[in-house]
PDB file of C-alpha atoms in Angstrom:
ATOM      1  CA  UNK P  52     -27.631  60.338 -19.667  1.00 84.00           C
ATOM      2  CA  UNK P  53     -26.125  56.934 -20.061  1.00 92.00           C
ATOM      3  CA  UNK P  54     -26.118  54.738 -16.718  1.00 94.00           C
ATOM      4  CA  UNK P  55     -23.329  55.567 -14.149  1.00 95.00           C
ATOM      5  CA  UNK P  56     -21.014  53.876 -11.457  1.00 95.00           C
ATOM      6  CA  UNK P  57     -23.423  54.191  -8.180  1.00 96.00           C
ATOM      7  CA  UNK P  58     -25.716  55.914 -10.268  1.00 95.00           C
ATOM      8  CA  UNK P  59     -29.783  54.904  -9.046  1.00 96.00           C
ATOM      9  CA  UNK P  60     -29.954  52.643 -11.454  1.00 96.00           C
ATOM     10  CA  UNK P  61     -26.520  50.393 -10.716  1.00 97.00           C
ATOM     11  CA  UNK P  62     -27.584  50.979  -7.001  1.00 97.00           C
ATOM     12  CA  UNK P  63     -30.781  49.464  -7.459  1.00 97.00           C
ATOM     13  CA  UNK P  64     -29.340  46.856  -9.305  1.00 97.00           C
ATOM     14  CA  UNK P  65     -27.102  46.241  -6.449  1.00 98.00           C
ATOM     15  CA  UNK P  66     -29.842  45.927  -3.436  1.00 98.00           C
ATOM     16  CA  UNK P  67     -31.707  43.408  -6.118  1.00 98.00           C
ATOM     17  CA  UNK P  68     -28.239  41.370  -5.752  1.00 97.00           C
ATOM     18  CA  UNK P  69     -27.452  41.356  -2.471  1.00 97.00           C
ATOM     19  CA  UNK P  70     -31.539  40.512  -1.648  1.00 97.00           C
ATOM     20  CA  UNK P  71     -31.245  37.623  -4.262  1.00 97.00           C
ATOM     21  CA  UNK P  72     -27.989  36.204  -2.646  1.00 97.00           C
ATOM     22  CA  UNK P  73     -29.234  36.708   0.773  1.00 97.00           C
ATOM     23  CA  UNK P  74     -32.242  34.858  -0.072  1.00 97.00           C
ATOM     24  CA  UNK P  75     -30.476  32.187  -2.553  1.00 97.00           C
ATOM     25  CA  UNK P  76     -27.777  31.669   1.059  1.00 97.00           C
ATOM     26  CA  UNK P  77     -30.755  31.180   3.040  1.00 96.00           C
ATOM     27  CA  UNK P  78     -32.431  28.825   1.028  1.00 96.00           C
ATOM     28  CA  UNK P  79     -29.838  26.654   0.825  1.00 96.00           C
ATOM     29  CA  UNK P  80     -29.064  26.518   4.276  1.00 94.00           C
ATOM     30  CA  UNK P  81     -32.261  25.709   5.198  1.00 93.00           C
ATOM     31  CA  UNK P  82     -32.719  23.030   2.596  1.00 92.00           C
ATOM     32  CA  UNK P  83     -29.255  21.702   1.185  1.00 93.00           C
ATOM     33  CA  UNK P  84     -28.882  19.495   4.341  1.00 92.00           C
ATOM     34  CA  UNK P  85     -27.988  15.900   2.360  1.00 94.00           C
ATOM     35  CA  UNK P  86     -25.439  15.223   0.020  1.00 94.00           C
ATOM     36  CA  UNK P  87     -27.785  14.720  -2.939  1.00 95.00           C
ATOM     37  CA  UNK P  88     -29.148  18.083  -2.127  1.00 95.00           C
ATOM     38  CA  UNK P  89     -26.244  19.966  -1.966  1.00 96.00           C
ATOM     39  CA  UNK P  90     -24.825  18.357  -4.914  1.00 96.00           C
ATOM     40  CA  UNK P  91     -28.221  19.518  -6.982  1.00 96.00           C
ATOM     41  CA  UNK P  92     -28.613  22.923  -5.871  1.00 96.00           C
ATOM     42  CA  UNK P  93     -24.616  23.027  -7.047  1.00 97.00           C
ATOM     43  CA  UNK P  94     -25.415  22.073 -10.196  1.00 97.00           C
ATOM     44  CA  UNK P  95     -28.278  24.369 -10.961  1.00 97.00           C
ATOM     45  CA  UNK P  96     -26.480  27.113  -9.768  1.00 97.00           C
ATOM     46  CA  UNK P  97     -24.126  26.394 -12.840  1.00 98.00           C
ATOM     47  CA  UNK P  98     -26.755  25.825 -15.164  1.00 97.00           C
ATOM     48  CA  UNK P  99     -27.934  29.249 -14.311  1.00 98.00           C
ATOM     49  CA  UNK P 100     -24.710  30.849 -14.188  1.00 98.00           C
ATOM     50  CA  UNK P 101     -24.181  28.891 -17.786  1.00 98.00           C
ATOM     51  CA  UNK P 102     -27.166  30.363 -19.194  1.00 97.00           C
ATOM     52  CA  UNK P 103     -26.620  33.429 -18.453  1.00 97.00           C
ATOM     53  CA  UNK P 104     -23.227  33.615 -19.937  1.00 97.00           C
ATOM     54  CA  UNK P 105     -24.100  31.785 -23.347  1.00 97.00           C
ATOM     55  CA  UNK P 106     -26.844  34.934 -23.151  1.00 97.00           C
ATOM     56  CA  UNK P 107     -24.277  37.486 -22.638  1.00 97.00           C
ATOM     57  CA  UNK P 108     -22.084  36.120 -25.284  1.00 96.00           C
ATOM     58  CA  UNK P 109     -25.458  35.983 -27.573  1.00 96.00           C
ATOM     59  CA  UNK P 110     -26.504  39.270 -27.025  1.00 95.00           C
ATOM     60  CA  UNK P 111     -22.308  40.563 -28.039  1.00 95.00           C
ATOM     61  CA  UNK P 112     -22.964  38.795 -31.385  1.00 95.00           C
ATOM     62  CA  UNK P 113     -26.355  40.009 -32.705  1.00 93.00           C
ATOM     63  CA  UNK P 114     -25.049  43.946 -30.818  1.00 89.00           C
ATOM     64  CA  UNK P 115     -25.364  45.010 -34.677  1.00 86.00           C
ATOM     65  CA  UNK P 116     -27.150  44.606 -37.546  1.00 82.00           C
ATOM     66  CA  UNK P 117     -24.344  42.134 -39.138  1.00 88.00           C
ATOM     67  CA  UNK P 118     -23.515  39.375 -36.284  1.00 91.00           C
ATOM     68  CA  UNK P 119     -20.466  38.718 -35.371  1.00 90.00           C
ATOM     69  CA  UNK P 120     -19.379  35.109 -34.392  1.00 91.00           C
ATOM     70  CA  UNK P 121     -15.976  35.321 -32.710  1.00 92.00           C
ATOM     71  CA  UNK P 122     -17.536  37.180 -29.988  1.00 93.00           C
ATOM     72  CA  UNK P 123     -19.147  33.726 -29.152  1.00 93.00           C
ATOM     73  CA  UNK P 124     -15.770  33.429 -27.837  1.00 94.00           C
ATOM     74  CA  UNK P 125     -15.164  34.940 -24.541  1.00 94.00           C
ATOM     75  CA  UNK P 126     -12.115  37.701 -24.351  1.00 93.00           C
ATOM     76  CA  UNK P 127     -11.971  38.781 -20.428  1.00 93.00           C
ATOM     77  CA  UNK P 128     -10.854  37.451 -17.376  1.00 93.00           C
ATOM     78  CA  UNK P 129     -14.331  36.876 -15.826  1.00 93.00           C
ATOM     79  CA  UNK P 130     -16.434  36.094 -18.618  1.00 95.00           C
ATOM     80  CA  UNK P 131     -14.203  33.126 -19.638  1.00 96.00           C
ATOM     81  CA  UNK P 132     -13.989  32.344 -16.075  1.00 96.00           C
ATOM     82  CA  UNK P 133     -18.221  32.050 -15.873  1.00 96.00           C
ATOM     83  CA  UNK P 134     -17.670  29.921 -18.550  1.00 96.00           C
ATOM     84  CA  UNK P 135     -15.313  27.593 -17.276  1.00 97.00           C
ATOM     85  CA  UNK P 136     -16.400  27.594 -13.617  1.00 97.00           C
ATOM     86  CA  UNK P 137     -19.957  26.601 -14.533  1.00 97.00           C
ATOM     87  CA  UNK P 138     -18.500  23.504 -16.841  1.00 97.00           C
ATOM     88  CA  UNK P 139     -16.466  22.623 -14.293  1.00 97.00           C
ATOM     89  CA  UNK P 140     -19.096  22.424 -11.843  1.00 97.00           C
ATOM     90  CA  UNK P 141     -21.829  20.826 -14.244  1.00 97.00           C
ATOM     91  CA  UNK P 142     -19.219  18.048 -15.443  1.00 96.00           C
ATOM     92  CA  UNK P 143     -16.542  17.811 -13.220  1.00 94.00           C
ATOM     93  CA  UNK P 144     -16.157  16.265  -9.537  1.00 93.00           C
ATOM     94  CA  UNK P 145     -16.702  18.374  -6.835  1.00 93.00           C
ATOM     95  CA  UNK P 146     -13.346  20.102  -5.883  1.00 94.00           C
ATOM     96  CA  UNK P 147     -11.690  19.712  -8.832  1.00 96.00           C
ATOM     97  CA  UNK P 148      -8.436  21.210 -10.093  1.00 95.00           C
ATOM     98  CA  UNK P 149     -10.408  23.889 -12.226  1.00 96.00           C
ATOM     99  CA  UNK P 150     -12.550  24.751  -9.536  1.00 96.00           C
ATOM    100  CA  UNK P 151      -9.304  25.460  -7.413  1.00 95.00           C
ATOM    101  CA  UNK P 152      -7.931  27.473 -10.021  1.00 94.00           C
ATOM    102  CA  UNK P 153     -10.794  29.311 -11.297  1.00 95.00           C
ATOM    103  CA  UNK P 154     -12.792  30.097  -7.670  1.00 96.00           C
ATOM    104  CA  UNK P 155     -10.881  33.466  -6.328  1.00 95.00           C
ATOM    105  CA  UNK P 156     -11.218  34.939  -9.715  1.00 95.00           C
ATOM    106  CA  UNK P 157     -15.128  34.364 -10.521  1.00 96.00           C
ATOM    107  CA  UNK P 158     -15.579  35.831  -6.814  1.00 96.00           C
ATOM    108  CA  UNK P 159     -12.913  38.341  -6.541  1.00 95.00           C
ATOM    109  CA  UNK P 160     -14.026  39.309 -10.226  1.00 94.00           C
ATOM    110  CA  UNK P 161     -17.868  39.075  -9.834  1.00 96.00           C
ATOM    111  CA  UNK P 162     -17.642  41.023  -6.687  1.00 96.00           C
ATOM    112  CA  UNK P 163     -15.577  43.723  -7.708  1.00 95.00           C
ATOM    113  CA  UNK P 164     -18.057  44.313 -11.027  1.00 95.00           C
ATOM    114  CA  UNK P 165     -20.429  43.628  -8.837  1.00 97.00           C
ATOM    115  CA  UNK P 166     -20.125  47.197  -6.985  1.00 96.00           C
ATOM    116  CA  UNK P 167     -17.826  48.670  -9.905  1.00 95.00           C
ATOM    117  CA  UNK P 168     -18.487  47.722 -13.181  1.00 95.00           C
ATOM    118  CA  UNK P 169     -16.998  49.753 -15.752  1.00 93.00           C
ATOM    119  CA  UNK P 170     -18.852  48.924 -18.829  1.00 94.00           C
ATOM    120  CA  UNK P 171     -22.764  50.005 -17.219  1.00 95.00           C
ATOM    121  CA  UNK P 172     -22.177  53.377 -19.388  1.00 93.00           C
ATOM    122  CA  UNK P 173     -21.934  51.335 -22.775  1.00 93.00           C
ATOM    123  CA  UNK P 174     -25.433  52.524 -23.401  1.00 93.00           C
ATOM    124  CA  UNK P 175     -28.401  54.689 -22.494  1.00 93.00           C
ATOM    125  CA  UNK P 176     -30.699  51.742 -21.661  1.00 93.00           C
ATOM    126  CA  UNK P 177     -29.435  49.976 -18.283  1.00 94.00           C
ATOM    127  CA  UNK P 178     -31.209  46.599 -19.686  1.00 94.00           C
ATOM    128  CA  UNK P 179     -28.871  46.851 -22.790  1.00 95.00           C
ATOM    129  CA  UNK P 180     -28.811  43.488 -22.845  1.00 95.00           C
ATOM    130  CA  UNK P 181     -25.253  43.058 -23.332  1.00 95.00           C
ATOM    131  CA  UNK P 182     -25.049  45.556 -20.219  1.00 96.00           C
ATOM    132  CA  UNK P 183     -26.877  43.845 -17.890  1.00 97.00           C
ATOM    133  CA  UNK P 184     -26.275  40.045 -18.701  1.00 97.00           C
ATOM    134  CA  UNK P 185     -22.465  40.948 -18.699  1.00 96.00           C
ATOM    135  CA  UNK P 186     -23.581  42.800 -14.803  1.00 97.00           C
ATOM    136  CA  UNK P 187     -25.488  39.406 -13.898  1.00 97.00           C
ATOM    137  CA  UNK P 188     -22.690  37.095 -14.584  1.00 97.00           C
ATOM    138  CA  UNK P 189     -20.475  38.668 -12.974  1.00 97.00           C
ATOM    139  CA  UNK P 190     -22.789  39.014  -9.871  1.00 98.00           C
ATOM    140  CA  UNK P 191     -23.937  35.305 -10.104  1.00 98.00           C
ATOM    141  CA  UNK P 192     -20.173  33.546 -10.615  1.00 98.00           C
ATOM    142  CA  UNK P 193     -19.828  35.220  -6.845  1.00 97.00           C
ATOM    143  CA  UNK P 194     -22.661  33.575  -5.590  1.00 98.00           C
ATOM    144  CA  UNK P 195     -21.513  30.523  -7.612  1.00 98.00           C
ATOM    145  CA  UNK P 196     -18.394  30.114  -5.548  1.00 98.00           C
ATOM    146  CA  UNK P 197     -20.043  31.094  -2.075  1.00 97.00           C
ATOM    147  CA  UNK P 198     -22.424  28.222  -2.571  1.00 97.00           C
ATOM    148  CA  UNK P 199     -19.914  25.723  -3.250  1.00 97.00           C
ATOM    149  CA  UNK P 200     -18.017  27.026   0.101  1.00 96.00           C
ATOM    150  CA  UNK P 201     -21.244  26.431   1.776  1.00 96.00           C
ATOM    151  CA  UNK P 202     -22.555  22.838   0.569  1.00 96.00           C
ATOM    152  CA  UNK P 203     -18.519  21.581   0.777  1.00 94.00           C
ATOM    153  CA  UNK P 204     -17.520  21.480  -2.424  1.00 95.00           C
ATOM    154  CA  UNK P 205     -14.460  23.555  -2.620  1.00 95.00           C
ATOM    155  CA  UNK P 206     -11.568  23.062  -0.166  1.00 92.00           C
ATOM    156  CA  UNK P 207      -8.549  25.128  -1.454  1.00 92.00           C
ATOM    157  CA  UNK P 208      -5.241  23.446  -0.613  1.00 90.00           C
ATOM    158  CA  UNK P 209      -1.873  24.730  -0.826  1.00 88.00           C
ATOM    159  CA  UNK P 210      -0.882  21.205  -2.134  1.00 88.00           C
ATOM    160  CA  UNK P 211      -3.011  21.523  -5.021  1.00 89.00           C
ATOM    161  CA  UNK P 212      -0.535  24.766  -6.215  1.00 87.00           C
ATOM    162  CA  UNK P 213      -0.311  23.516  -9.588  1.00 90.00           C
ATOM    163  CA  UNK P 214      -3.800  24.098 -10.512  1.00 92.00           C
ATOM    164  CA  UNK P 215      -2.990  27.405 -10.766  1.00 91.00           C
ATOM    165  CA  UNK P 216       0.416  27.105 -12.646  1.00 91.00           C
ATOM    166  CA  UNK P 217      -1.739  25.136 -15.127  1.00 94.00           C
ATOM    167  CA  UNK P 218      -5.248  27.305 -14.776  1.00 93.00           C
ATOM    168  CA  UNK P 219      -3.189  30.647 -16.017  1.00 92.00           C
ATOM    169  CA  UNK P 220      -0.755  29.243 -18.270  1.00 94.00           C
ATOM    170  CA  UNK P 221      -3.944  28.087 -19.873  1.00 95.00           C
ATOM    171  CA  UNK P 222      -5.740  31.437 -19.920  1.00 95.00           C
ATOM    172  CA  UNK P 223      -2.871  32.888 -21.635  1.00 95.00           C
ATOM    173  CA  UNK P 224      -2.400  30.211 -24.246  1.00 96.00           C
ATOM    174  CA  UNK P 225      -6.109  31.213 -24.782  1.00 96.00           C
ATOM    175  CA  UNK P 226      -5.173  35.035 -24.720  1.00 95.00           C
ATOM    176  CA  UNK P 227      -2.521  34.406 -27.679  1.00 95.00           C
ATOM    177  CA  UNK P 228      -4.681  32.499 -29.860  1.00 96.00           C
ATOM    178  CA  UNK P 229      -7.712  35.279 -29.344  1.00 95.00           C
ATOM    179  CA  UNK P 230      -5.474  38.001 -29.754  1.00 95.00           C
ATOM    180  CA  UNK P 231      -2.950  35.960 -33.142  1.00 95.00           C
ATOM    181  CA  UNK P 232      -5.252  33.957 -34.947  1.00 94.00           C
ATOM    182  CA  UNK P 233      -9.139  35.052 -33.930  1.00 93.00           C
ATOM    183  CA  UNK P 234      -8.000  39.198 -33.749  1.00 91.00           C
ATOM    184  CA  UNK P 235      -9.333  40.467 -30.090  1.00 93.00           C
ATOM    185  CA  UNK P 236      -7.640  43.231 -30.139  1.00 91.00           C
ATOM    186  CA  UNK P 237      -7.233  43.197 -25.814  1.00 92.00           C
ATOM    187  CA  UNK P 238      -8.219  39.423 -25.029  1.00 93.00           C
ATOM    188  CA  UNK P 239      -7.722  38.803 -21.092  1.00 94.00           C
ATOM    189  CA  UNK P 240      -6.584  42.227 -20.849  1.00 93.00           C
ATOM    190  CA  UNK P 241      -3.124  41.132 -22.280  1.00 94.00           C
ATOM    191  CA  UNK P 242      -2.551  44.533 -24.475  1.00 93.00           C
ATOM    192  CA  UNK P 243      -4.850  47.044 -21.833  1.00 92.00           C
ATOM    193  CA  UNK P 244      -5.833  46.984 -18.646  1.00 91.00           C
ATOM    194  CA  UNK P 245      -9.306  46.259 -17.651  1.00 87.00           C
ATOM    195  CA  UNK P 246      -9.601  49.601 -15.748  1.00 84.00           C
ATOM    196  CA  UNK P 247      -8.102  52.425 -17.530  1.00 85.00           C
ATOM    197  CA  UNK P 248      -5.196  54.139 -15.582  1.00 86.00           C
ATOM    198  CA  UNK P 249      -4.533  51.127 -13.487  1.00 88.00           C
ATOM    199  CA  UNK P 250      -1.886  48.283 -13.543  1.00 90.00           C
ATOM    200  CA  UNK P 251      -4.353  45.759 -14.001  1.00 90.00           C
ATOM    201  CA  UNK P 252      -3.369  44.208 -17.244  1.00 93.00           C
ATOM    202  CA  UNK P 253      -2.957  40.110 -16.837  1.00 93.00           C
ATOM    203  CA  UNK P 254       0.442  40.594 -16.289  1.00 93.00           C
ATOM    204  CA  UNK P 255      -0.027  42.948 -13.190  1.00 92.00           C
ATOM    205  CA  UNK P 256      -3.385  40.945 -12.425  1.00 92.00           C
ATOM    206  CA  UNK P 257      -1.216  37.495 -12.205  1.00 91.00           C
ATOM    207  CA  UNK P 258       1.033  38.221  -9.407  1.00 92.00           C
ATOM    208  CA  UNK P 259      -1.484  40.029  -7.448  1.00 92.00           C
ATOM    209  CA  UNK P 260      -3.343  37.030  -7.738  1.00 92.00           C
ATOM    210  CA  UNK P 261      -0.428  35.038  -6.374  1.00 92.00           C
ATOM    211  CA  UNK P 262       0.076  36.940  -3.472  1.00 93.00           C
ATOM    212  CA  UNK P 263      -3.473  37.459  -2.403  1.00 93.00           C
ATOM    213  CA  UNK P 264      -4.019  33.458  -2.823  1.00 93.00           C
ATOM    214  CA  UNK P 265      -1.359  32.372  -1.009  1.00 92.00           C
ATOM    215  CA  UNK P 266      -1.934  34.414   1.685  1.00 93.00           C
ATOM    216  CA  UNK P 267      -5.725  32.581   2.191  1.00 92.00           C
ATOM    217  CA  UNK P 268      -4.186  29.672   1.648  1.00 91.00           C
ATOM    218  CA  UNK P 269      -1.423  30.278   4.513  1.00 91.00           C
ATOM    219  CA  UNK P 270      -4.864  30.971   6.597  1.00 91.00           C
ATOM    220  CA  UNK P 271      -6.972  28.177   5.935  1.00 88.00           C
ATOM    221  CA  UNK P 272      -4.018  26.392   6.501  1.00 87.00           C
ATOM    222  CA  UNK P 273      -3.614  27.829   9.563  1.00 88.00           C
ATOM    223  CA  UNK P 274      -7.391  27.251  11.281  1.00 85.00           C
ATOM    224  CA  UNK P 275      -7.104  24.001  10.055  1.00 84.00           C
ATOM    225  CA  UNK P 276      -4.366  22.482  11.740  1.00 83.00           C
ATOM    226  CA  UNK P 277      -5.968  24.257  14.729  1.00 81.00           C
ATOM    227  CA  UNK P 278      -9.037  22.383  14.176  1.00 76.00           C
ATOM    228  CA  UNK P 279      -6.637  19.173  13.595  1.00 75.00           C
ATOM    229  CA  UNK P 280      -5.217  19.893  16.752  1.00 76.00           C
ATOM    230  CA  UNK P 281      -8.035  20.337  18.916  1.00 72.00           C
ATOM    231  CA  UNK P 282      -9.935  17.389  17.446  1.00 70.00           C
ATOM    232  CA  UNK P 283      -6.628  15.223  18.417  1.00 71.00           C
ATOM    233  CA  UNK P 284      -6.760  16.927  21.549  1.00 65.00           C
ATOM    234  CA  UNK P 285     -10.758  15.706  22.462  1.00 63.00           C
ATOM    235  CA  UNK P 286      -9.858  11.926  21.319  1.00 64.00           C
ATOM    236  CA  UNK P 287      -7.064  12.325  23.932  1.00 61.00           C
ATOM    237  CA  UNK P 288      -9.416  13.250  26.606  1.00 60.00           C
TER     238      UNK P 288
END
């Protein structure tokens, strides 16, 4: 019997996550406590998270006996979001305008696979490689974004909106050239939706996204002009 959903094997691959986060969390509150620090345990969270996509898209090529290059190229929501959140981090400033675009969907997305990932029945063996590398990316883009909560170096903002316009009218310039010129025949769910029976093609996926953002946004915003206010409010006194 091919691996299931919540089957022993996904559920033991689940307590191995959530002890390797837990511990990863821990770490790095115990030892991220200077800038330099943070800033390096940042980075080599990428670099892993990098690896481990460039793996994934590997292991999608050589899948058969002939290899097959375009899959190089990645054709879904999250793994081209591992892929860009990882550059962005390795080469870009911290809190950058990717890294505001790109952070709700490599958590939302990793933790949602995470616990349900669809694909796990692709093959008998659970360490298919393409099974489980596709499982740890996921898992490890989540962990991505929580550390860069934790070490500072992602403050959404609702005046940085147009990262977004820009992050998903990107994705789906991407989409049309994988699914016109390279021949994907669903890239970033644009012709299927990622869960069978469900509305989430990008199109339904994009303003669920909106709404969902906005509304954390509308909350940050919220607890920080609290903290605004009573930091004004000790000066006073």
């Amino acid at each position: 019997m091919n691996p299931q959903v919540f089957g022993w094997q996904h559920l033991i691959y689940i307590a191995v996550s959530l002890l390797v986060a837990t511990g990863v969390f821990i770490c790095n509150g115990k030892f991220a406590k200077t800038e330099k620090a943070k800033n390096i345990v940042v980075k080599a969270a990428a670099g892993i998270l990098f690896l481990i996509i460039f793996s994934n898209r590997l292991a999608l090529v050589f899948e058969y006996e002939e290899p097959t290059w375009k899959k190089l190229l990645t054709d879904s929501l999250c793994s081209t979001s591992s892929y860009v959140l990882s550059l962005a981090i390795l080469f870009g400033k911290k809190d950058n305008d990717v890294l505001q675009f790109i952070w709700l969907i490599a958590l939302a997305g990793g933790t949602i696979t995470t616990f349900y990932p669809v694909f796990i029945g692709q093959n008998p063996a659970f360490l298919y490689p393409p099974t489980i590398l596709g499982m740890m990316h996921h898992t490890w883009s989540a962990i991505v974004v929580i550390l860069l909560f934790m070490n500072g170096h992602l403050a959404p903002s609702y005046k940085r909106w147009r990262a977004t316009l820009v992050g998903f009218t990107s994705y789906l310039a991407y989409g049309a050239f994988l699914l016109c010129v390279v021949g994907y025949g669903n890239p970033m769910y644009m012709t299927a939706p990622a869960i069978d029976g469900t509305i989430f093609t990008v199109w339904g996926l994009i303003p669920i996204y909106f709404v969902v953002y906005s509304l954390i946004l509308f909350v940050l915003e919220i607890f920080r002009r609290k903290a605004a206010n009573k930091r004004q409010g000790e000066k006073i006194q």
